[in-house]
Amino acid sequence: MNQKANENVERDAQFNVKPQTPIRPYICSTLNDFQEERNFLATNIFPQLNELCNSRGTYFKPVDLRWSVLKAQKSLPANLYRQGCCLLSQQLKLCLDYVNSCFPFFICMLGQTYGDFLPDHSPFMFSKAKDLSNLSKPEQNLYVAAKNGYPWVLETPNCSLMEFEITQAAFRNQSQFQYFYFRTRTTLLKILSGEEEESLSSGAPVNEEEKLKIGRLKAKIISKGLPIRFYKDLQELGELVFKDWLFVIEKLNPVTLMIKNIE
């Protein structure tokens, strides 16, 4: 092969020229308890993963509805605020829709908080309600979701939004691209042995029923054998998330050396 042919081979050799499916993990957690983690990941980790994906013909773009809600609460114009409040009755249905659209990718962060739920809910209230205004916001969410493709939510109506999302993503479906990050401090959680997680100074007060529910949810995740990571600070969380999703990127979009045939 002459020198010109060698130059052509070198010029035509390139990495990963085939466009790939975008990676869009759904971000799941309680609404107010993980703002610091969400901001840290969005600012420091996700851009790195997206840059890596860009070099391979795709992109990394997590879907974080909680973060969007928090921003909207602060910036929504007064004339649109009422419309935003009306959308709250569809929050469960919309979240489950996005869980489905992001499947098989899912990121979940859990701490001590479980989220709002209906401890004394009775399914018979739906049959008596003549319109949504007679229902509380959580009940409206259950009603709208049940009527729009998710009737199973009425089987366990006292779950939080977070547990409904986890159920849809990980218990009603299966995927190898789902990761759960449990927040702790100096020791790992020992859910199955009955030991309690250390209190977090930044966390909201948690009542006994909420402690029981979040403990059962974590035990259920552990029992199913889902990928679980424990972290004690933002730096450790960032390293774990980057490592896990780098693996996903490498698995789905491996770098390949493609050389055109030279006659």
Tab-separated table of C-alpha atoms in Angstrom:
chain	number	residue	atom	x	y	z
A	1	MET	CA	0.000	0.000	0.000
A	2	ASN	CA	1.531	3.335	-1.058
A	3	GLN	CA	1.868	6.459	1.084
A	4	LYS	CA	-1.237	8.076	-0.377
A	5	ALA	CA	-3.324	5.028	0.477
A	6	ASN	CA	-1.983	5.092	4.042
A	7	GLU	CA	-2.975	8.734	4.354
A	8	ASN	CA	-6.471	7.888	3.137
A	9	VAL	CA	-6.794	5.118	5.731
A	10	GLU	CA	-5.705	7.463	8.504
A	11	ARG	CA	-8.070	10.172	7.326
A	12	ASP	CA	-11.036	7.841	6.987
A	13	ALA	CA	-10.510	6.114	10.341
A	14	GLN	CA	-13.006	7.578	12.789
A	15	PHE	CA	-14.706	6.708	16.045
A	16	ASN	CA	-18.370	5.889	16.405
A	17	VAL	CA	-19.913	7.492	13.346
A	18	LYS	CA	-23.238	5.695	13.631
A	19	PRO	CA	-26.007	7.720	15.346
A	20	GLN	CA	-27.277	6.057	18.511
A	21	THR	CA	-30.424	6.128	20.616
A	22	PRO	CA	-30.336	8.978	23.164
A	23	ILE	CA	-30.008	8.108	26.857
A	24	ARG	CA	-32.759	9.836	28.845
A	25	PRO	CA	-33.002	8.501	32.408
A	26	TYR	CA	-35.987	9.516	34.500
A	27	ILE	CA	-34.948	11.144	37.802
A	28	CYS	CA	-37.008	9.971	40.769
A	29	SER	CA	-37.002	11.130	44.402
A	30	THR	CA	-39.161	13.022	46.862
A	31	LEU	CA	-39.844	16.624	45.875
A	32	ASN	CA	-38.003	18.744	48.439
A	33	ASP	CA	-35.441	16.390	49.963
A	34	PHE	CA	-32.927	16.094	47.117
A	35	GLN	CA	-32.603	19.586	45.647
A	36	GLU	CA	-28.897	19.734	46.469
A	37	GLU	CA	-28.217	16.384	44.817
A	38	ARG	CA	-30.252	17.284	41.737
A	39	ASN	CA	-28.456	20.593	41.310
A	40	PHE	CA	-25.058	18.956	41.777
A	41	LEU	CA	-25.732	16.225	39.228
A	42	ALA	CA	-27.264	18.646	36.720
A	43	THR	CA	-24.310	21.019	37.012
A	44	ASN	CA	-21.324	18.703	37.429
A	45	ILE	CA	-22.068	15.147	36.292
A	46	PHE	CA	-24.726	15.118	33.592
A	47	PRO	CA	-22.843	17.599	31.336
A	48	GLN	CA	-19.812	15.277	31.371
A	49	LEU	CA	-21.948	12.298	30.401
A	50	ASN	CA	-23.668	14.334	27.700
A	51	GLU	CA	-20.322	15.442	26.270
A	52	LEU	CA	-19.219	11.825	26.126
A	53	CYS	CA	-22.449	10.863	24.360
A	54	ASN	CA	-22.065	13.744	21.906
A	55	SER	CA	-18.715	12.339	20.833
A	56	ARG	CA	-20.525	9.109	19.981
A	57	GLY	CA	-23.384	10.555	17.987
A	58	THR	CA	-26.042	10.711	20.695
A	59	TYR	CA	-26.850	12.650	23.870
A	60	PHE	CA	-27.479	12.194	27.593
A	61	LYS	CA	-30.494	14.187	28.784
A	62	PRO	CA	-32.149	13.178	32.072
A	63	VAL	CA	-35.805	14.026	32.629
A	64	ASP	CA	-36.258	15.731	35.998
A	65	LEU	CA	-39.872	16.794	36.498
A	66	ARG	CA	-39.384	17.635	40.190
A	67	TRP	CA	-36.676	20.164	39.359
A	68	SER	CA	-38.957	21.722	36.739
A	69	VAL	CA	-41.795	21.969	39.257
A	70	LEU	CA	-39.590	23.717	41.803
A	71	LYS	CA	-38.416	26.233	39.191
A	72	ALA	CA	-41.976	26.829	38.006
A	73	GLN	CA	-43.192	27.518	41.534
A	74	LYS	CA	-40.730	30.399	41.764
A	75	SER	CA	-40.956	31.810	38.249
A	76	LEU	CA	-44.501	31.138	36.991
A	77	PRO	CA	-46.320	34.391	36.043
A	78	ALA	CA	-49.372	35.196	38.132
A	79	ASN	CA	-51.733	34.797	35.159
A	80	LEU	CA	-50.473	31.241	34.570
A	81	TYR	CA	-50.175	30.146	38.182
A	82	ARG	CA	-53.781	28.920	38.314
A	83	GLN	CA	-53.239	26.777	35.216
A	84	GLY	CA	-50.143	25.359	36.866
A	85	CYS	CA	-52.157	24.441	39.935
A	86	CYS	CA	-54.716	22.651	37.747
A	87	LEU	CA	-51.936	20.527	36.282
A	88	LEU	CA	-51.117	19.292	39.789
A	89	SER	CA	-54.179	17.035	39.607
A	90	GLN	CA	-52.521	15.313	36.628
A	91	GLN	CA	-49.075	15.059	38.185
A	92	LEU	CA	-49.174	11.307	38.861
A	93	LYS	CA	-50.418	10.492	35.366
A	94	LEU	CA	-47.826	12.764	33.733
A	95	CYS	CA	-44.991	11.344	35.834
A	96	LEU	CA	-45.914	7.773	34.930
A	97	ASP	CA	-46.118	8.793	31.268
A	98	TYR	CA	-42.573	10.142	31.463
A	99	VAL	CA	-41.339	7.047	33.304
A	100	ASN	CA	-42.625	5.044	30.333
A	101	SER	CA	-41.141	7.374	27.718
A	102	CYS	CA	-37.734	7.264	29.448
A	103	PHE	CA	-37.768	3.484	29.889
A	104	PRO	CA	-35.464	1.546	30.202
A	105	PHE	CA	-33.450	4.321	31.913
A	106	PHE	CA	-34.172	5.225	35.534
A	107	ILE	CA	-32.289	6.992	38.356
A	108	CYS	CA	-33.754	6.974	41.865
A	109	MET	CA	-32.439	8.688	45.006
A	110	LEU	CA	-33.841	7.717	48.395
A	111	GLY	CA	-33.257	9.086	51.876
A	112	GLN	CA	-35.503	9.180	54.923
A	113	THR	CA	-38.539	10.879	53.414
A	114	TYR	CA	-41.308	8.995	51.637
A	115	GLY	CA	-43.462	11.779	50.199
A	116	ASP	CA	-47.149	12.640	50.523
A	117	PHE	CA	-49.592	9.750	50.698
A	118	LEU	CA	-53.172	8.969	51.717
A	119	PRO	CA	-53.093	7.052	55.012
A	120	ASP	CA	-56.889	6.819	55.328
A	121	HIS	CA	-57.872	6.558	51.682
A	122	SER	CA	-61.009	4.649	50.667
A	123	PRO	CA	-61.458	3.652	46.979
A	124	PHE	CA	-65.235	3.969	47.325
A	125	MET	CA	-64.897	7.753	47.440
A	126	PHE	CA	-64.278	7.796	43.670
A	127	SER	CA	-67.656	6.296	42.860
A	128	LYS	CA	-69.364	8.909	45.019
A	129	ALA	CA	-67.502	11.877	43.576
A	130	LYS	CA	-69.492	13.769	40.936
A	131	ASP	CA	-66.521	15.884	39.877
A	132	LEU	CA	-62.837	16.297	40.717
A	133	SER	CA	-63.479	19.329	42.902
A	134	ASN	CA	-64.965	17.013	45.541
A	135	LEU	CA	-61.655	15.167	45.850
A	136	SER	CA	-58.414	16.189	47.508
A	137	LYS	CA	-55.369	16.786	45.286
A	138	PRO	CA	-53.894	13.305	45.992
A	139	GLU	CA	-57.287	11.730	45.252
A	140	GLN	CA	-57.587	13.741	42.043
A	141	ASN	CA	-54.190	12.419	40.966
A	142	LEU	CA	-55.262	8.835	41.620
A	143	TYR	CA	-58.526	9.332	39.745
A	144	VAL	CA	-56.892	10.927	36.676
A	145	ALA	CA	-54.132	8.294	36.513
A	146	ALA	CA	-56.592	5.405	36.928
A	147	LYS	CA	-58.804	6.760	34.144
A	148	ASN	CA	-55.860	7.279	31.785
A	149	GLY	CA	-54.048	3.984	31.546
A	150	TYR	CA	-52.924	3.263	35.105
A	151	PRO	CA	-55.835	1.526	36.889
A	152	TRP	CA	-53.362	-0.416	39.051
A	153	VAL	CA	-52.695	2.697	41.181
A	154	LEU	CA	-56.035	2.071	42.904
A	155	GLU	CA	-54.756	-1.301	44.136
A	156	THR	CA	-52.374	0.509	46.520
A	157	PRO	CA	-53.799	4.046	46.750
A	158	ASN	CA	-51.839	4.943	49.900
A	159	CYS	CA	-48.474	4.991	48.082
A	160	SER	CA	-46.508	8.183	47.517
A	161	LEU	CA	-45.799	9.572	44.050
A	162	MET	CA	-42.221	8.341	44.354
A	163	GLU	CA	-43.287	4.754	45.071
A	164	PHE	CA	-45.747	4.809	42.167
A	165	GLU	CA	-42.889	5.859	39.867
A	166	ILE	CA	-40.618	3.106	41.208
A	167	THR	CA	-43.412	0.559	40.835
A	168	GLN	CA	-43.981	1.500	37.198
A	169	ALA	CA	-40.275	1.556	36.322
A	170	ALA	CA	-38.847	-1.348	38.308
A	171	PHE	CA	-41.606	-3.615	39.616
A	172	ARG	CA	-44.020	-3.657	36.683
A	173	ASN	CA	-41.156	-3.612	34.163
A	174	GLN	CA	-37.596	-4.907	34.069
A	175	SER	CA	-34.456	-3.176	32.848
A	176	GLN	CA	-30.714	-3.469	33.371
A	177	PHE	CA	-30.340	0.310	33.161
A	178	GLN	CA	-31.883	1.325	36.489
A	179	TYR	CA	-29.871	2.487	39.500
A	180	PHE	CA	-30.909	3.315	43.055
A	181	TYR	CA	-28.833	5.637	45.241
A	182	PHE	CA	-29.486	5.431	48.990
A	183	ARG	CA	-28.342	8.416	51.024
A	184	THR	CA	-26.670	7.672	54.342
A	185	ARG	CA	-24.009	9.268	56.507
A	186	THR	CA	-21.233	7.282	58.133
A	187	THR	CA	-22.614	3.769	57.828
A	188	LEU	CA	-24.491	1.825	55.188
A	189	LEU	CA	-28.210	1.323	55.551
A	190	LYS	CA	-29.141	-1.988	57.085
A	191	ILE	CA	-32.794	-2.163	56.164
A	192	LEU	CA	-33.195	-5.907	56.337
A	193	SER	CA	-31.590	-6.186	59.782
A	194	GLY	CA	-33.945	-3.581	61.220
A	195	GLU	CA	-31.333	-0.957	62.034
A	196	GLU	CA	-32.392	2.632	61.469
A	197	GLU	CA	-30.682	5.053	59.128
A	198	GLU	CA	-28.974	7.974	60.814
A	199	SER	CA	-30.898	11.227	60.839
A	200	LEU	CA	-29.971	13.808	58.248
A	201	SER	CA	-29.684	17.350	59.481
A	202	SER	CA	-31.031	18.633	56.149
A	203	GLY	CA	-33.983	16.269	56.024
A	204	ALA	CA	-37.564	17.138	56.893
A	205	PRO	CA	-39.204	15.693	60.029
A	206	VAL	CA	-40.399	12.145	59.456
A	207	ASN	CA	-43.268	10.550	61.375
A	208	GLU	CA	-43.377	6.891	62.358
A	209	GLU	CA	-45.711	5.866	59.537
A	210	GLU	CA	-43.460	7.530	56.967
A	211	LYS	CA	-40.398	5.802	58.450
A	212	LEU	CA	-42.179	2.478	58.141
A	213	LYS	CA	-43.185	3.120	54.531
A	214	ILE	CA	-39.743	4.235	53.336
A	215	GLY	CA	-38.160	1.304	55.173
A	216	ARG	CA	-40.489	-1.167	53.489
A	217	LEU	CA	-39.883	0.412	50.090
A	218	LYS	CA	-36.102	0.146	50.477
A	219	ALA	CA	-36.409	-3.453	51.660
A	220	LYS	CA	-38.562	-4.231	48.617
A	221	ILE	CA	-35.944	-2.726	46.294
A	222	ILE	CA	-33.182	-4.705	48.006
A	223	SER	CA	-35.183	-7.942	47.906
A	224	LYS	CA	-35.747	-7.596	44.164
A	225	GLY	CA	-31.993	-7.425	43.637
A	226	LEU	CA	-32.004	-4.040	41.914
A	227	PRO	CA	-28.668	-2.171	41.583
A	228	ILE	CA	-28.209	-0.167	44.803
A	229	ARG	CA	-25.473	2.310	45.679
A	230	PHE	CA	-24.886	4.010	49.041
A	231	TYR	CA	-23.462	7.517	49.298
A	232	LYS	CA	-22.676	9.876	52.160
A	233	ASP	CA	-21.958	13.144	50.300
A	234	LEU	CA	-22.311	14.853	46.937
A	235	GLN	CA	-18.836	13.923	45.773
A	236	GLU	CA	-19.434	10.232	46.367
A	237	LEU	CA	-22.844	10.412	44.685
A	238	GLY	CA	-21.311	12.096	41.654
A	239	GLU	CA	-18.614	9.445	41.329
A	240	LEU	CA	-21.156	6.628	41.586
A	241	VAL	CA	-23.553	8.159	39.065
A	242	PHE	CA	-20.762	8.885	36.599
A	243	LYS	CA	-19.368	5.348	36.871
A	244	ASP	CA	-22.776	3.675	36.481
A	245	TRP	CA	-23.883	5.710	33.492
A	246	LEU	CA	-20.480	5.576	31.844
A	247	PHE	CA	-21.001	1.801	31.876
A	248	VAL	CA	-24.428	2.256	30.245
A	249	ILE	CA	-22.965	4.518	27.565
A	250	GLU	CA	-20.119	2.093	26.877
A	251	LYS	CA	-22.530	-0.834	26.666
A	252	LEU	CA	-25.024	0.831	24.330
A	253	ASN	CA	-22.656	3.032	22.340
A	254	PRO	CA	-19.211	1.409	22.317
A	255	VAL	CA	-16.389	3.190	20.555
A	256	THR	CA	-15.564	1.309	17.369
A	257	LEU	CA	-12.818	1.994	14.881
A	258	MET	CA	-14.339	2.088	11.424
A	259	ILE	CA	-12.058	2.019	8.411
A	260	LYS	CA	-13.411	2.415	4.935
A	261	ASN	CA	-12.299	-0.106	2.393
A	262	ILE	CA	-9.460	1.159	0.275
A	263	GLU	CA	-9.182	-0.361	-3.107
